[in-house]
N, CA, C and O atoms as a Tripos MOL2 file, in Angstrom:
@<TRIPOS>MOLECULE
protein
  276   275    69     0     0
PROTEIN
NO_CHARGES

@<TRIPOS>ATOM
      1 N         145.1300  204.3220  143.0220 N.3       1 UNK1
      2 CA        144.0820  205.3100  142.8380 C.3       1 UNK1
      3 C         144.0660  206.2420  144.0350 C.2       1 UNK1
      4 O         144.2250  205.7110  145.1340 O.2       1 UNK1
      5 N         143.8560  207.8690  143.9680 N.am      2 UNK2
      6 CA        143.9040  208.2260  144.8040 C.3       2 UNK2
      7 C         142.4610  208.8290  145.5920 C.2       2 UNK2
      8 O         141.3830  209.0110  145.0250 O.2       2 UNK2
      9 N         142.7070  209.0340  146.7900 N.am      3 UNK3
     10 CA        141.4550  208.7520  148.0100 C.3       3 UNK3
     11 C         140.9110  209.9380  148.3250 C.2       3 UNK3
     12 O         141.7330  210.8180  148.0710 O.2       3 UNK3
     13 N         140.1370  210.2780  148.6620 N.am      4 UNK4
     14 CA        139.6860  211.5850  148.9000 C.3       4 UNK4
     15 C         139.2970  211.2620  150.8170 C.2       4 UNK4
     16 O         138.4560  210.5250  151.3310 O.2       4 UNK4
     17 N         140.1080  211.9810  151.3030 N.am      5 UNK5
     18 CA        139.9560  211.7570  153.1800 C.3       5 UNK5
     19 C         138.7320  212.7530  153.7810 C.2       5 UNK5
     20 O         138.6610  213.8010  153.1390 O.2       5 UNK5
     21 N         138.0260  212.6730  154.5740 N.am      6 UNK6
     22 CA        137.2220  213.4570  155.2380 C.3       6 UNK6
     23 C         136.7820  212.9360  156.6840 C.2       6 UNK6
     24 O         136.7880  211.7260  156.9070 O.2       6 UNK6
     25 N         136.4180  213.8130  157.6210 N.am      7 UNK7
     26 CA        135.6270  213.0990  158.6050 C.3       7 UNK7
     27 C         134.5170  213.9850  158.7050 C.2       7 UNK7
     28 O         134.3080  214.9790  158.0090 O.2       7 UNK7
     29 N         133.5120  213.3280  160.0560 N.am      8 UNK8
     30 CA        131.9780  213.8540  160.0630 C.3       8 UNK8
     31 C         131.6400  213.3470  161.4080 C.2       8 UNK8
     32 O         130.9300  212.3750  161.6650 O.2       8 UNK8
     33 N         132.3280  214.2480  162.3470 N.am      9 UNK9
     34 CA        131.4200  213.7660  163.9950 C.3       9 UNK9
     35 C         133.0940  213.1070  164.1100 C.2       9 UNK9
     36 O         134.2160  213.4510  163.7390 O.2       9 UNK9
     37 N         132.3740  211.7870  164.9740 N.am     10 UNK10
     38 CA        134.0660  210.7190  164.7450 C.3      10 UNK10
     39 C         134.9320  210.0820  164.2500 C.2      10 UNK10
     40 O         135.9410  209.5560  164.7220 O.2      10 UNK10
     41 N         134.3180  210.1570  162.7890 N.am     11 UNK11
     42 CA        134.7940  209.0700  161.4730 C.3      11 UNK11
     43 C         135.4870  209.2880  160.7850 C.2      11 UNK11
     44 O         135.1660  210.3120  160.1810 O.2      11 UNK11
     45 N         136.7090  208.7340  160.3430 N.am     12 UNK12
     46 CA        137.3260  209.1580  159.5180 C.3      12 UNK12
     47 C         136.9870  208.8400  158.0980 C.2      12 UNK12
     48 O         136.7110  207.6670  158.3470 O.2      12 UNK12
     49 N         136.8380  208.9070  157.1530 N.am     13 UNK13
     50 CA        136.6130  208.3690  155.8240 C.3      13 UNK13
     51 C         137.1050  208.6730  154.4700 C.2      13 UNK13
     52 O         137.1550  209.7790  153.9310 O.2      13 UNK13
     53 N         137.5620  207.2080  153.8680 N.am     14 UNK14
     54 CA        138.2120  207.8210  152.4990 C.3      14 UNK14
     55 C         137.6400  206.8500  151.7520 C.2      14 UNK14
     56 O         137.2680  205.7130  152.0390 O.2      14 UNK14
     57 N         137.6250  207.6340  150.4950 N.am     15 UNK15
     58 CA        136.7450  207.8920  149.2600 C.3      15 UNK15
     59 C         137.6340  207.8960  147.9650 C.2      15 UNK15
     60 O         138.6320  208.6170  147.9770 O.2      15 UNK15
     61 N         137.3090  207.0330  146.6810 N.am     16 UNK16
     62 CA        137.6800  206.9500  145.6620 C.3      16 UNK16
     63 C         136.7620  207.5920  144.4800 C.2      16 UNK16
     64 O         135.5940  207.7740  144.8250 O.2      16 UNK16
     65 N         137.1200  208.0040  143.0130 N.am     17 UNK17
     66 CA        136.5450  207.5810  142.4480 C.3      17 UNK17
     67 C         136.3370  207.0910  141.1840 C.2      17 UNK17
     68 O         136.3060  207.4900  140.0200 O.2      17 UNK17
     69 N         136.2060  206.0740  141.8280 N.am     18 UNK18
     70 CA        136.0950  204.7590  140.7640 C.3      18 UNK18
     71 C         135.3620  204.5060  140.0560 C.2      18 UNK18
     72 O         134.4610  203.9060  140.6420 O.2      18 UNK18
     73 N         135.1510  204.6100  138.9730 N.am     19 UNK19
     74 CA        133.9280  204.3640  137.5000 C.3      19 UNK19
     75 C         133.1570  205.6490  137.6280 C.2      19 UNK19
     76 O         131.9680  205.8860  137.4200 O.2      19 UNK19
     77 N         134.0970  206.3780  138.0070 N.am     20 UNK20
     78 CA        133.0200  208.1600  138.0830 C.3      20 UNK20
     79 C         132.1760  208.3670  139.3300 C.2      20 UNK20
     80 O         131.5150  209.3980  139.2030 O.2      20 UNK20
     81 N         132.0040  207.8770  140.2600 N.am     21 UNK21
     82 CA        131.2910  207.3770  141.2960 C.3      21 UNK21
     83 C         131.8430  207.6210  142.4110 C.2      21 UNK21
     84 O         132.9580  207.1010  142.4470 O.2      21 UNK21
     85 N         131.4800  208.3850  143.7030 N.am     22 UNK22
     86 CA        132.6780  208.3860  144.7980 C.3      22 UNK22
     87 C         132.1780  206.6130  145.7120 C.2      22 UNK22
     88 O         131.0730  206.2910  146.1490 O.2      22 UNK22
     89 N         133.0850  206.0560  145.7160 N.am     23 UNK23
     90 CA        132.7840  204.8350  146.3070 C.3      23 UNK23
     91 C         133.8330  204.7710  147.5160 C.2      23 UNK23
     92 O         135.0420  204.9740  147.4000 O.2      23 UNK23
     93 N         133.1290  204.4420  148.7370 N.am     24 UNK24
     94 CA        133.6890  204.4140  150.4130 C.3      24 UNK24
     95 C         134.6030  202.9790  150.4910 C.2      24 UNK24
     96 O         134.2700  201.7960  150.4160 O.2      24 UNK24
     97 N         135.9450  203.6690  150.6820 N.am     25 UNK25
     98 CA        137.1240  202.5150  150.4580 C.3      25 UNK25
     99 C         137.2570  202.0570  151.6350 C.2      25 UNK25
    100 O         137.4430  200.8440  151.7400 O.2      25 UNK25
    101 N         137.2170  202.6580  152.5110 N.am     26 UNK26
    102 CA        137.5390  202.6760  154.2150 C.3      26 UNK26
    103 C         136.9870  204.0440  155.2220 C.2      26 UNK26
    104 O         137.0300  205.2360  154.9180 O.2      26 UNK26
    105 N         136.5110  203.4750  156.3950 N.am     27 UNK27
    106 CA        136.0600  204.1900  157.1940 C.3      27 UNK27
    107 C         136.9240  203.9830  158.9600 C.2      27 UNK27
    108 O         137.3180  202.8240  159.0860 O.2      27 UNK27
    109 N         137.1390  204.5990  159.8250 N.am     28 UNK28
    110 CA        137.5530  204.2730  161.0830 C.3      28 UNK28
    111 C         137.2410  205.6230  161.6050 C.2      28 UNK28
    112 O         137.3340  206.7110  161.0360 O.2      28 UNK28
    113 N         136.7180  205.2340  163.2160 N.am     29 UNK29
    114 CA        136.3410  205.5200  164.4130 C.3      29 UNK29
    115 C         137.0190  205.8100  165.2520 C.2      29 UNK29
    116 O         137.5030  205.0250  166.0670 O.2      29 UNK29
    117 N         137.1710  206.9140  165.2150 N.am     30 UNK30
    118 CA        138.1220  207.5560  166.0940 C.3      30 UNK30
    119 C         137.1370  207.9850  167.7500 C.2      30 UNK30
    120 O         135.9410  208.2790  167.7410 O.2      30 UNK30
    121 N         137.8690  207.9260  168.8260 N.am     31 UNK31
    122 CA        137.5270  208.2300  169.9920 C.3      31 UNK31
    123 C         137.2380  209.8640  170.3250 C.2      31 UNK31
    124 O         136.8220  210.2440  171.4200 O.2      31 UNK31
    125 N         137.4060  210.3810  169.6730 N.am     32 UNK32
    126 CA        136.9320  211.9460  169.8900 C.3      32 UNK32
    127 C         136.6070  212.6650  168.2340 C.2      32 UNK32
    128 O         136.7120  212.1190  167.1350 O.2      32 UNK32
    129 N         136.1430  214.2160  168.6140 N.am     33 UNK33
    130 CA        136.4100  214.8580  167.1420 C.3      33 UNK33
    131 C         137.6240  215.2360  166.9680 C.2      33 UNK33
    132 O         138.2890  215.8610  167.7940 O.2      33 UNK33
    133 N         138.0820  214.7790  165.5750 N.am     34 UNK34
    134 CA        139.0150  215.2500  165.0850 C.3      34 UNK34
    135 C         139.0630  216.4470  164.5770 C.2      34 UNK34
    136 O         138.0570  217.1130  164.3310 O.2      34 UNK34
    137 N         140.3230  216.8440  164.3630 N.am     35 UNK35
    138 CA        140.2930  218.8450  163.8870 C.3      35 UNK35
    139 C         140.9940  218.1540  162.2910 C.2      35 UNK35
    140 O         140.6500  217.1450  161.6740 O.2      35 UNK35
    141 N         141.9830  219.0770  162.0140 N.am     36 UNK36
    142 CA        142.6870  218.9600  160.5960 C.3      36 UNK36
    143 C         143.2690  217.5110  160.5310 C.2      36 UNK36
    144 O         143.6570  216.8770  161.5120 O.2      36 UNK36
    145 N         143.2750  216.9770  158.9320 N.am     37 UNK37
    146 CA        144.5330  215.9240  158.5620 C.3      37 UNK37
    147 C         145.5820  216.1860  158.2990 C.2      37 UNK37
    148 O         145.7500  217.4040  158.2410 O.2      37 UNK37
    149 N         146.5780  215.5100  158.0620 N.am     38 UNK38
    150 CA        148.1670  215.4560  158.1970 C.3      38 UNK38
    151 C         148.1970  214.1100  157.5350 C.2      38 UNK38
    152 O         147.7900  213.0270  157.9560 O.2      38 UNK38
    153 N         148.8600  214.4770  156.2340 N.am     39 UNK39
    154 CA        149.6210  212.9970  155.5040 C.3      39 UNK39
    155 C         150.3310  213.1370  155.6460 C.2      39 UNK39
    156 O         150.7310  214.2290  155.2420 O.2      39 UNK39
    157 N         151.4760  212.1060  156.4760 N.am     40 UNK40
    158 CA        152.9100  212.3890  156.3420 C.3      40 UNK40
    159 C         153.6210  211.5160  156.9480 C.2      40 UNK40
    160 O         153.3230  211.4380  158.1400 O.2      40 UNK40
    161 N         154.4810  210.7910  156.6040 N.am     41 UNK41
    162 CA        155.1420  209.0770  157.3330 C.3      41 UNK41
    163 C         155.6460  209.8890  158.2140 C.2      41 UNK41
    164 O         156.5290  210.7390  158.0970 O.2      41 UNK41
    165 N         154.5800  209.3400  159.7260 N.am     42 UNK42
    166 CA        154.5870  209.5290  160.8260 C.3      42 UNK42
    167 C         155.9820  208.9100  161.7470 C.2      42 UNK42
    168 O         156.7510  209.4250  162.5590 O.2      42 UNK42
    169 N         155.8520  207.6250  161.1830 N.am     43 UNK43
    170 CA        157.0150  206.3750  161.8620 C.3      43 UNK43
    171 C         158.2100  206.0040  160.7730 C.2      43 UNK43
    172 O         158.9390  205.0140  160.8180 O.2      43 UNK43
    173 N         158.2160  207.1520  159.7000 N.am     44 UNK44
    174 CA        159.7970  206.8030  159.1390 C.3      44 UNK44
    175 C         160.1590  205.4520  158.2190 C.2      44 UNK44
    176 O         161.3220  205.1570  157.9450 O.2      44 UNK44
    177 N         159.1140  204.7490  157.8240 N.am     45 UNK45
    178 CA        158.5770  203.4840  157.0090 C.3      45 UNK45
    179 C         158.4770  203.9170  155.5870 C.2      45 UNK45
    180 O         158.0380  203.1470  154.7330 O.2      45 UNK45
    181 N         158.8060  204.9290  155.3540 N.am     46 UNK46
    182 CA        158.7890  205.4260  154.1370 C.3      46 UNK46
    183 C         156.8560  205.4580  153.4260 C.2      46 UNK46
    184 O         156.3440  206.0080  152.4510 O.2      46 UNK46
    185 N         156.3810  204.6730  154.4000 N.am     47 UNK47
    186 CA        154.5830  205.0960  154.0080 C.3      47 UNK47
    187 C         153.8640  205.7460  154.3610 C.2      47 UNK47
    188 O         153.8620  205.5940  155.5830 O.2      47 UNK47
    189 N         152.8150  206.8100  153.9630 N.am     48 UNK48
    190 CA        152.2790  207.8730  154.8070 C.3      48 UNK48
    191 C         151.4160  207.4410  156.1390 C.2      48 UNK48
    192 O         151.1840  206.2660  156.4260 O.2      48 UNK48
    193 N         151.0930  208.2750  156.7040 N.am     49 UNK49
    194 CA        150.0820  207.4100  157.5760 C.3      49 UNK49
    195 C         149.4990  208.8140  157.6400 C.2      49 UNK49
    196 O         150.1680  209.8250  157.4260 O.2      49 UNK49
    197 N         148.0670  208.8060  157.9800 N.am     50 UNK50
    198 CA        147.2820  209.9100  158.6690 C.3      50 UNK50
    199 C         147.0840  210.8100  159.9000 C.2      50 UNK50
    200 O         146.2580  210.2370  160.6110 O.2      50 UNK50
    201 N         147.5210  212.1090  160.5390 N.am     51 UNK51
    202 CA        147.8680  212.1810  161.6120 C.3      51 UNK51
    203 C         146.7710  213.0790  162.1630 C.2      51 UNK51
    204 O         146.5240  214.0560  161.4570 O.2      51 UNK51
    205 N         146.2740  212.9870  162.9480 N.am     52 UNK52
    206 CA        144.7910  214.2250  163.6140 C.3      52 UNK52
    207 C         144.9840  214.4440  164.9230 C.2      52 UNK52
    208 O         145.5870  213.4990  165.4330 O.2      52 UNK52
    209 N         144.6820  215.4250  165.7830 N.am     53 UNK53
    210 CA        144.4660  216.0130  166.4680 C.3      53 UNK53
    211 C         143.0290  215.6200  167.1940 C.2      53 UNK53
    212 O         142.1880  215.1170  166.4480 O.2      53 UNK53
    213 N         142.7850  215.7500  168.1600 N.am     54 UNK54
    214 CA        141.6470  215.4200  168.6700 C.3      54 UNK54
    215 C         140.8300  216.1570  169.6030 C.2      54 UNK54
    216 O         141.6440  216.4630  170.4740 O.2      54 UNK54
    217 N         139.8830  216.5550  169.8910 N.am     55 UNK55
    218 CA        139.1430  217.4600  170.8890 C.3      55 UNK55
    219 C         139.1620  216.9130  172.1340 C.2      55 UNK55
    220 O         138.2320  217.3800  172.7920 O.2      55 UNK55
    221 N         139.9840  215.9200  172.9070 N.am     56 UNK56
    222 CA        140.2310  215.3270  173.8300 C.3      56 UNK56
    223 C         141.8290  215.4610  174.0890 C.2      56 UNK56
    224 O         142.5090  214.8810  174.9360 O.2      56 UNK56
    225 N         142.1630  216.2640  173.2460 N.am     57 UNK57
    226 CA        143.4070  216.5550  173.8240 C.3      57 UNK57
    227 C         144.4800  215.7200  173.1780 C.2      57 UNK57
    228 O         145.5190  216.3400  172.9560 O.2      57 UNK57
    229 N         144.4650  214.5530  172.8530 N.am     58 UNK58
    230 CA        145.5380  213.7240  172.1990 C.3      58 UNK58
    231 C         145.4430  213.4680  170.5250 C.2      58 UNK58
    232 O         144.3740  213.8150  170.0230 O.2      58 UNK58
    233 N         146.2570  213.0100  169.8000 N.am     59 UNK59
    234 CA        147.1630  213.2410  168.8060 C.3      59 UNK59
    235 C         147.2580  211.6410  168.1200 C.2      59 UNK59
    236 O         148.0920  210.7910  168.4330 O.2      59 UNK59
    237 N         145.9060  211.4590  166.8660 N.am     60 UNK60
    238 CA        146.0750  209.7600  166.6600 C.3      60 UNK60
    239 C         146.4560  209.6760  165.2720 C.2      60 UNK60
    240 O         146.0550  210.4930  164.4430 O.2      60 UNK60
    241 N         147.2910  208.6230  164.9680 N.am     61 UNK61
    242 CA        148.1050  208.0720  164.0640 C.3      61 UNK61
    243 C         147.8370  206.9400  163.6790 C.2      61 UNK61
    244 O         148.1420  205.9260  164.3060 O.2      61 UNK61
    245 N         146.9320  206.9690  162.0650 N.am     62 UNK62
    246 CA        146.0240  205.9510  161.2900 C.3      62 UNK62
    247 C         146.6250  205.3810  160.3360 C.2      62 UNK62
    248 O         146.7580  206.0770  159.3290 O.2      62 UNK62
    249 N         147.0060  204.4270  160.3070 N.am     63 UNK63
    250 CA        148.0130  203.9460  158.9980 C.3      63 UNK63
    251 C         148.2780  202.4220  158.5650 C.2      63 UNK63
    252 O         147.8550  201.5890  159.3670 O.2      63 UNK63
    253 N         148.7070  202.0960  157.7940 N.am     64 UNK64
    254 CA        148.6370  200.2760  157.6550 C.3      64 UNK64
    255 C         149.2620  199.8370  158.2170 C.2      64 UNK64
    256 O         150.4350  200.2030  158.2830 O.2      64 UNK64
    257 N         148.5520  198.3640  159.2140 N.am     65 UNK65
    258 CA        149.5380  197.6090  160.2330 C.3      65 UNK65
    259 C         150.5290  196.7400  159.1900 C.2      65 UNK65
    260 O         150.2780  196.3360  158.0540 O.2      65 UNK65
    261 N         151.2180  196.6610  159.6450 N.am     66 UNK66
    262 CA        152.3150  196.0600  158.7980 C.3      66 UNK66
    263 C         153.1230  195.1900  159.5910 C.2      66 UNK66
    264 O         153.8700  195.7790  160.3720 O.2      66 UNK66
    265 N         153.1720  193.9180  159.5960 N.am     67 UNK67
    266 CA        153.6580  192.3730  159.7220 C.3      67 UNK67
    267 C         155.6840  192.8380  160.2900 C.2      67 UNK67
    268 O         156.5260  193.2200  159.4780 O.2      67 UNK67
    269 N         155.9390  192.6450  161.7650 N.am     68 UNK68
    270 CA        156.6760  192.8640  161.0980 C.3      68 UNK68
    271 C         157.5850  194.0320  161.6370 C.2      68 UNK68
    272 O         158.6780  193.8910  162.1850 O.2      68 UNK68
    273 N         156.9000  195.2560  161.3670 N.am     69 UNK69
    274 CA        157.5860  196.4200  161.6330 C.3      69 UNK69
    275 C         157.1180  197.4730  162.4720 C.2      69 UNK69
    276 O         157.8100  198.4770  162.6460 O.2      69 UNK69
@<TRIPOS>BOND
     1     1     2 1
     2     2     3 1
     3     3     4 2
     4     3     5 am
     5     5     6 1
     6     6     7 1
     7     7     8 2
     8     7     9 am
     9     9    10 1
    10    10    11 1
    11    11    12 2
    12    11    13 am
    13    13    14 1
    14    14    15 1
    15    15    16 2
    16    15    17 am
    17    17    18 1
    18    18    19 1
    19    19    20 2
    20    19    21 am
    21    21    22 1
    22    22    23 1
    23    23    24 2
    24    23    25 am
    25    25    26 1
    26    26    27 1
    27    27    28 2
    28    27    29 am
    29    29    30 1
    30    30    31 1
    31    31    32 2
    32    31    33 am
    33    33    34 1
    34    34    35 1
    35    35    36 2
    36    35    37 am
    37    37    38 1
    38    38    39 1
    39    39    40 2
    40    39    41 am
    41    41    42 1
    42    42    43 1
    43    43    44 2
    44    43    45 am
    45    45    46 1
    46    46    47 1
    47    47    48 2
    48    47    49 am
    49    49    50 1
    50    50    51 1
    51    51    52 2
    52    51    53 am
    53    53    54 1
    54    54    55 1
    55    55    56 2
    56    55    57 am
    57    57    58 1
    58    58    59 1
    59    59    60 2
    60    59    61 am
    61    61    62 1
    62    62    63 1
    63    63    64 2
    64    63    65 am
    65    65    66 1
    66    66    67 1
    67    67    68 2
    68    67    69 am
    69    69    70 1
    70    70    71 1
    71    71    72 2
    72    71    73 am
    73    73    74 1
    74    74    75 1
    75    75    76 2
    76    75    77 am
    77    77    78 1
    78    78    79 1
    79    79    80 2
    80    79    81 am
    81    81    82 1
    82    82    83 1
    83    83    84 2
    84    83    85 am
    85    85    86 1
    86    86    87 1
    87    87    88 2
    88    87    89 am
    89    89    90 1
    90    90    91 1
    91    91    92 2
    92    91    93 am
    93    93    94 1
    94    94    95 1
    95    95    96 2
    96    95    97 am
    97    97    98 1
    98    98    99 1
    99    99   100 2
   100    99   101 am
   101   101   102 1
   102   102   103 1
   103   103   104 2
   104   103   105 am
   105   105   106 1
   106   106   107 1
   107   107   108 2
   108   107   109 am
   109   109   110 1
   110   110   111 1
   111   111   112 2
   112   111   113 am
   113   113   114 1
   114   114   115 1
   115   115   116 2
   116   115   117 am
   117   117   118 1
   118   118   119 1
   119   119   120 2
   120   119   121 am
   121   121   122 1
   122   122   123 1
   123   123   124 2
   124   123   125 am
   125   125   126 1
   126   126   127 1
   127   127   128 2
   128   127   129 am
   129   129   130 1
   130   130   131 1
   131   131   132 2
   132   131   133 am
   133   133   134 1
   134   134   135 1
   135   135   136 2
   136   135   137 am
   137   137   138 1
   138   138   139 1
   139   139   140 2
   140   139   141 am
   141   141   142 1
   142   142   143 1
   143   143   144 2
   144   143   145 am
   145   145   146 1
   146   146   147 1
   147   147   148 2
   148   147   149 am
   149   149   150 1
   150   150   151 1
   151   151   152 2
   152   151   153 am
   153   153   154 1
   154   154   155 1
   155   155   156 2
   156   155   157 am
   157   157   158 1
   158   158   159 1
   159   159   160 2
   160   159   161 am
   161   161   162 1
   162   162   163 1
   163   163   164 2
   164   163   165 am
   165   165   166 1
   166   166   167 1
   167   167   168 2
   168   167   169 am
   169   169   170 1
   170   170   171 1
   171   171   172 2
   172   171   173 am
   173   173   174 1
   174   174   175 1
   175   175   176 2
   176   175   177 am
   177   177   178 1
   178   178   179 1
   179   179   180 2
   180   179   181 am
   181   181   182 1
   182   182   183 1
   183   183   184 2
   184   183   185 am
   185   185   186 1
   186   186   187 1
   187   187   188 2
   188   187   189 am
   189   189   190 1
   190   190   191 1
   191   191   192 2
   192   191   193 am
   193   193   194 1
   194   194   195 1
   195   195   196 2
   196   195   197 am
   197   197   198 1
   198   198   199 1
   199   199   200 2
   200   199   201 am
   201   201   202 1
   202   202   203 1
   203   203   204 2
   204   203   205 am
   205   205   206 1
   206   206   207 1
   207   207   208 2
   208   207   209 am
   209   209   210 1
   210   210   211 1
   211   211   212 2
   212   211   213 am
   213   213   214 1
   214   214   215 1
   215   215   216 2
   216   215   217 am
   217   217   218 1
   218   218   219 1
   219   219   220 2
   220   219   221 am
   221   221   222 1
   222   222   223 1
   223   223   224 2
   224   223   225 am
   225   225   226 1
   226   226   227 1
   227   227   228 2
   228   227   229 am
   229   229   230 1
   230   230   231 1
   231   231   232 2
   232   231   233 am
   233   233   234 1
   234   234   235 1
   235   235   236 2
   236   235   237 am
   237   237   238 1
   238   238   239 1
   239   239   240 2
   240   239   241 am
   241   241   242 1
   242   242   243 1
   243   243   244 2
   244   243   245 am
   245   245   246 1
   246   246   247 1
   247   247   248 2
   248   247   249 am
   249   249   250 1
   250   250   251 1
   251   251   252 2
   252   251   253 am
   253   253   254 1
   254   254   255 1
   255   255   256 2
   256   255   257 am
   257   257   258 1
   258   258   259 1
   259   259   260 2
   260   259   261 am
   261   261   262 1
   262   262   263 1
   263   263   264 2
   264   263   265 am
   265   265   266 1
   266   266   267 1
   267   267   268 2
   268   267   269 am
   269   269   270 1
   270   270   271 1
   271   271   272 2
   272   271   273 am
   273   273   274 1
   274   274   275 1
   275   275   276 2
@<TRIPOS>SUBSTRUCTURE
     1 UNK1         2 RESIDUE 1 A UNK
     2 UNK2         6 RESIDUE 1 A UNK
     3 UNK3        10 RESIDUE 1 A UNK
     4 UNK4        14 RESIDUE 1 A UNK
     5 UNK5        18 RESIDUE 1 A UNK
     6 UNK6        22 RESIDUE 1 A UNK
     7 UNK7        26 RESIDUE 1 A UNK
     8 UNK8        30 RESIDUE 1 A UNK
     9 UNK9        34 RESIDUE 1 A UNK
    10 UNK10       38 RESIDUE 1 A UNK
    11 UNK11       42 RESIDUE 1 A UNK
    12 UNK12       46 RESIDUE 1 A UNK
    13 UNK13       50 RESIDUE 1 A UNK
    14 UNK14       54 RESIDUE 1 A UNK
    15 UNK15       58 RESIDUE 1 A UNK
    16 UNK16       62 RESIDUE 1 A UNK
    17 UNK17       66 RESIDUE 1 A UNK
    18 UNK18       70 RESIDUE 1 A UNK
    19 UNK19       74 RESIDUE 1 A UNK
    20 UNK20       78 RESIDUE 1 A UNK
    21 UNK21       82 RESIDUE 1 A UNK
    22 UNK22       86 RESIDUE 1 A UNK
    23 UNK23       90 RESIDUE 1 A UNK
    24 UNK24       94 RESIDUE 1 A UNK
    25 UNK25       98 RESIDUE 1 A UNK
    26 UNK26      102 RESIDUE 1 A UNK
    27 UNK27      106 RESIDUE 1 A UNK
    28 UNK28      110 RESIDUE 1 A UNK
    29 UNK29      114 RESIDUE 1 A UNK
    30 UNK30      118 RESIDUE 1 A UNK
    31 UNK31      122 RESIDUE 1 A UNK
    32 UNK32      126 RESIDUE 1 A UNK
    33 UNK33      130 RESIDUE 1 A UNK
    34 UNK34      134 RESIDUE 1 A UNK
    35 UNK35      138 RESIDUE 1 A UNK
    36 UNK36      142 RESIDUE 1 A UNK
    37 UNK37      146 RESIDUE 1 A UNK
    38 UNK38      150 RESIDUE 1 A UNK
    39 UNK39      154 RESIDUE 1 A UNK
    40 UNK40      158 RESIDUE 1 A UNK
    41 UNK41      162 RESIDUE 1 A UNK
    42 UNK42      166 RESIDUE 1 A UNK
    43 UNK43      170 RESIDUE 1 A UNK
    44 UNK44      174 RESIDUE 1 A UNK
    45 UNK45      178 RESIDUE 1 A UNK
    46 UNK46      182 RESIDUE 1 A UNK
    47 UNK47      186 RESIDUE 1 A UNK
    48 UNK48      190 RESIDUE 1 A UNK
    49 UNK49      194 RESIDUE 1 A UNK
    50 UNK50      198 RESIDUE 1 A UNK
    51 UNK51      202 RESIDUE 1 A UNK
    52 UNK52      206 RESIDUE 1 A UNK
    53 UNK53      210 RESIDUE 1 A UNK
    54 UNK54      214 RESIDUE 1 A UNK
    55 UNK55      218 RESIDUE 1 A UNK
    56 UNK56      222 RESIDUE 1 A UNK
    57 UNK57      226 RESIDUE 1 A UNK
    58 UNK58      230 RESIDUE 1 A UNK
    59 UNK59      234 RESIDUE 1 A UNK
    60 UNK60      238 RESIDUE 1 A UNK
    61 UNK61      242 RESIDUE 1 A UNK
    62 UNK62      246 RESIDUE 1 A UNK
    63 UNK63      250 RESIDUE 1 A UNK
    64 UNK64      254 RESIDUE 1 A UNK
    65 UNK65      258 RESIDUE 1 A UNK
    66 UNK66      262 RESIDUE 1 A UNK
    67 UNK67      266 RESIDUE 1 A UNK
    68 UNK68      270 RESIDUE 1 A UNK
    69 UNK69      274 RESIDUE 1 A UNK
């Protein structure tokens, strides 16, 4: 199913919707404000990961830990 991404202040958040309903799939806390998203396999795993920019100057990369690799 696909997610609808947003943030608000420091949060990142994604959103489904499921039974017609936007329902909160996942949320994470990022250390500064973020500016724009970026889907795009960051680390070459062939899975996307999320990439943002930050008002602190550095550049964070949100994506599934994976066992392993």
């Amino acid at each position: 199913m696909e997610e609808f991404l947003f943030t608000r202040e420091k949060t990142l958040y994604a959103l489904n919707g499921k039974d017609g309903k936007a329902n909160l799939v996942w949320q994470f806390d990022l250390p500064a404000t973020p500016g724009k998203l970026i889907y795009a396999d960051a680390d070459g795993d062939g899975s996307p990961e999320i990439i943002c920019g930050t008002n602190d100057g550095n550049v964070y990369v949100v994506g599934e830990a994976r066992p392993g690799k």
